Short mmCIF file of C-alpha atoms in Angstrom, two decimals:
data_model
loop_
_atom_site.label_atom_id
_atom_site.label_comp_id
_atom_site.label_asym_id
_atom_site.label_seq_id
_atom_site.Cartn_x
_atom_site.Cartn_y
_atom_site.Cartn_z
CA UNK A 1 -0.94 -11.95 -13.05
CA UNK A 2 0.63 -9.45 -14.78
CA UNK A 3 0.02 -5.35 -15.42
CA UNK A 4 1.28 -3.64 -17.96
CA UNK A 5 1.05 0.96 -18.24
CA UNK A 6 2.80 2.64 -21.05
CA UNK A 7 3.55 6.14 -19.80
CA UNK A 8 3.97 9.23 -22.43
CA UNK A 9 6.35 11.89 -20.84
CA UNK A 10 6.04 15.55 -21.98
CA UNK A 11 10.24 16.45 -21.71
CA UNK A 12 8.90 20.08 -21.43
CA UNK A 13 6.53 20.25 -18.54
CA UNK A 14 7.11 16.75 -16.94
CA UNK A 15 3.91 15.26 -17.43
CA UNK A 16 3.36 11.94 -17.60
CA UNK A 17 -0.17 10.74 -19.78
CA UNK A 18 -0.17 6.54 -18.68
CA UNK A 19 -2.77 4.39 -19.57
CA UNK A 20 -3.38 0.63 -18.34
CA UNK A 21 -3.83 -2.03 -20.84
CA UNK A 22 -7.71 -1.53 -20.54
CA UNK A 23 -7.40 1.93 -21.81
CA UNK A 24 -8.17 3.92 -18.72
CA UNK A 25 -5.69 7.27 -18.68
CA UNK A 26 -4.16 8.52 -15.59
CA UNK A 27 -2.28 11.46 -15.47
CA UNK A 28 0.33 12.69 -13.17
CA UNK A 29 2.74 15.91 -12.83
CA UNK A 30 5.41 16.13 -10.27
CA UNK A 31 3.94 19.43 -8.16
CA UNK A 32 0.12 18.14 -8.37
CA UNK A 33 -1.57 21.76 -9.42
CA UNK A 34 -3.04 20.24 -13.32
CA UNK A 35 -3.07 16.97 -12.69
CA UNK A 36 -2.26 14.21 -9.40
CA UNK A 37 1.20 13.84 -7.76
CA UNK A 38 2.54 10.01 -8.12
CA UNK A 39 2.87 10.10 -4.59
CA UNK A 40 -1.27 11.60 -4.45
CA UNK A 41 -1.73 8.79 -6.70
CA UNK A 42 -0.40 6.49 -4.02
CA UNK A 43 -2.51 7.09 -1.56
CA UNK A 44 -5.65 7.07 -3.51
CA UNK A 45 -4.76 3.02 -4.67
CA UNK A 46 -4.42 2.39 -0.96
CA UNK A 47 -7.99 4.69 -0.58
CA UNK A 48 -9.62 3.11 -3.63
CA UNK A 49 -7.90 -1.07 -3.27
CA UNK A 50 -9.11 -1.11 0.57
CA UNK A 51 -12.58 0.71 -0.15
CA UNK A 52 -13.42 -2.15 -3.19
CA UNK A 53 -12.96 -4.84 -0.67
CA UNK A 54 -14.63 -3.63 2.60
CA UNK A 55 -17.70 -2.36 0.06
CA UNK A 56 -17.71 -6.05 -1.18
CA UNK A 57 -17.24 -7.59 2.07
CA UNK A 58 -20.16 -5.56 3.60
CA UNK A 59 -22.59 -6.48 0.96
CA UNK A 60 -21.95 -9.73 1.61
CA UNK A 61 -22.93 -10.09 5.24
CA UNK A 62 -25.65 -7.50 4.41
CA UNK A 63 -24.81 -4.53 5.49
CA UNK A 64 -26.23 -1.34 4.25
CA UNK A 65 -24.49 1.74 4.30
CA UNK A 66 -25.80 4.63 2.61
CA UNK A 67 -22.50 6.91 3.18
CA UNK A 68 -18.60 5.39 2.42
CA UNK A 69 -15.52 7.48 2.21
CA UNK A 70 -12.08 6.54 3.25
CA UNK A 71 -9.67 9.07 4.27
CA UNK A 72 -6.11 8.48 3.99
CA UNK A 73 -2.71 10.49 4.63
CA UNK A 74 0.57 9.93 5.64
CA UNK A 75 4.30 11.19 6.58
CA UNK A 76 7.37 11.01 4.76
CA UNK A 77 10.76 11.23 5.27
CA UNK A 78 12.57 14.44 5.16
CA UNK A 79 15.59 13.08 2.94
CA UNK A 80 14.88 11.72 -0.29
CA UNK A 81 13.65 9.44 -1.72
CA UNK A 82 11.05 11.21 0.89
CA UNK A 83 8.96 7.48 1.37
CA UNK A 84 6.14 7.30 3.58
CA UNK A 85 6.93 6.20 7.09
CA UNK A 86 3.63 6.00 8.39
CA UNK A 87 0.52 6.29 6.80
CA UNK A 88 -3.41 6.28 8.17
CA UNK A 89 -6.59 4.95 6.77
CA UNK A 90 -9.99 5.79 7.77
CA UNK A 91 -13.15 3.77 6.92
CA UNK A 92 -15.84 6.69 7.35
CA UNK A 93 -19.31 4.96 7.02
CA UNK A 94 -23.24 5.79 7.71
CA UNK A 95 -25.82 3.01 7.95
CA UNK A 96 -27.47 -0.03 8.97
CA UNK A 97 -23.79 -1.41 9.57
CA UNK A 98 -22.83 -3.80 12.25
CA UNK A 99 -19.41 -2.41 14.35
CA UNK A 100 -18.09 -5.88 14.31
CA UNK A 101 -18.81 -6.20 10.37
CA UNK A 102 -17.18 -2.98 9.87
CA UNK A 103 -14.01 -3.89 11.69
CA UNK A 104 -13.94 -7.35 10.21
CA UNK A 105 -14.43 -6.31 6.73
CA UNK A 106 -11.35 -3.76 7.19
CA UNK A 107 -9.37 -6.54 8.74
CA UNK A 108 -9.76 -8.87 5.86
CA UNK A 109 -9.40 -6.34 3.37
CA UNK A 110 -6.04 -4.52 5.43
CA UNK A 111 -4.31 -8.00 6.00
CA UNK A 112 -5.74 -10.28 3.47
CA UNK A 113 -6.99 -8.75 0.21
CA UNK A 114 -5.50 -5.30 -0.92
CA UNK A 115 -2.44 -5.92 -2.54
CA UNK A 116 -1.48 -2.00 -2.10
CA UNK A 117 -2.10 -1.92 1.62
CA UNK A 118 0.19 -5.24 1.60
CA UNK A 119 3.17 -3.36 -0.77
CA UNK A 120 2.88 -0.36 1.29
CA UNK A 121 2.94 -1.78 5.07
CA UNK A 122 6.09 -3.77 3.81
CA UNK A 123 7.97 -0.27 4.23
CA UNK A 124 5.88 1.62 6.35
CA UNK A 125 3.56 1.56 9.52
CA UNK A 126 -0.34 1.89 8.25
CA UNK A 127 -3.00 2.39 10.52
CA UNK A 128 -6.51 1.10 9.69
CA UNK A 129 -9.74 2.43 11.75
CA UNK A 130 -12.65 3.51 11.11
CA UNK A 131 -15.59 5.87 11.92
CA UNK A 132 -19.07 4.21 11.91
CA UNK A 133 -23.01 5.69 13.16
CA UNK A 134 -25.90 3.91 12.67
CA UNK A 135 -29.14 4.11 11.55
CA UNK A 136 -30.30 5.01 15.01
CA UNK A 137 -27.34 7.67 15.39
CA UNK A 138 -25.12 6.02 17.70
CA UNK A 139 -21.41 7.13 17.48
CA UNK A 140 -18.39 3.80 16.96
CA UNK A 141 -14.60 4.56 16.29
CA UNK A 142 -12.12 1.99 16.59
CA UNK A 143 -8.59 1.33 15.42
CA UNK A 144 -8.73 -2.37 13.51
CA UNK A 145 -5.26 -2.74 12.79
CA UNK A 146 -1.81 -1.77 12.68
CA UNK A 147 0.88 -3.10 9.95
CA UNK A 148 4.16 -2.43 10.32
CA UNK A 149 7.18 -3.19 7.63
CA UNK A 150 7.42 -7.02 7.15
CA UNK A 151 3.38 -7.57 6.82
CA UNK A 152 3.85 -7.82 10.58
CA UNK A 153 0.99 -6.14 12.83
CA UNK A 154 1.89 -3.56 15.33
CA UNK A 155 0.95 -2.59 18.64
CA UNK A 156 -1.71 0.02 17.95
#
């Protein structure tokens, strides 16, 4: 499988106008105030790839949640190229959702299906956990995971 973006770069201000080869634009600028950082971008592929799946993966064992968000940040290096060295994801969800479906569906998706979470744990440690209350207002937080350069999972 192959991707293909053709990026247009304004040599005044720096800003980049991309577009994928389904025609979706994304825009970027280096300080992040009119448009998103590369680096905001980033994190909001590893947000968006890893949401996708465990959304998917819920539905399927029949799950309902009513409330998804996934929170992600993460610290770089002080030198540059200023990568990320560590980096967290949280799974925040309301709903008639199973813990054990949660954390199972963020498993699969963390060490099996999104290709960012893969690219990005090759280089740096990413945490996955997540935040979960139920329909009858009980309270779960777990960490599922820990991936550490290599693919290899860490010690949480």
């Amino acid at each position: 499988m192959s991707n293909h973006i053709v990026a247009s770069v304004d040599p005044e201000s720096g800003r980049v106008a991309a577009e994928t080869d389904g025609g979706q634009a994304i825009a970027l600028e280096s300080e992040g105030v009119a448009a998103a950082s590369p680096i905001d971008v980033l994190l909001a592929s590893l947000a968006g790839c890893t949401a996708m799946d465990v959304a998917s993966i819920l539905r399927k064992k029949r799950q309902s949640a009513v409330e998804y968000q996934v929170v992600v940040d993460g610290d770089r290096a002080d030198e540059h190229p200023r990568v990320f060295r560590a980096i967290r994801v949280e799974h925040r969800v309301r709903g008639a959702v199973e813990p054990e479906a949660l954390r199972r569906s963020i498993e699969l998706s963390a060490t099996t299906y999104c290709p960012v979470s893969a690219m990005l744990s090759a280089v740096a440690r990413v945490e996955h956990r997540y935040r979960l209350v139920d329909d009858a207002g009980g309270e779960y937080q777990a960490v599922v995971t820990v991936l550490g350069p290599g693919g290899r999972r860490l010690p949480a």
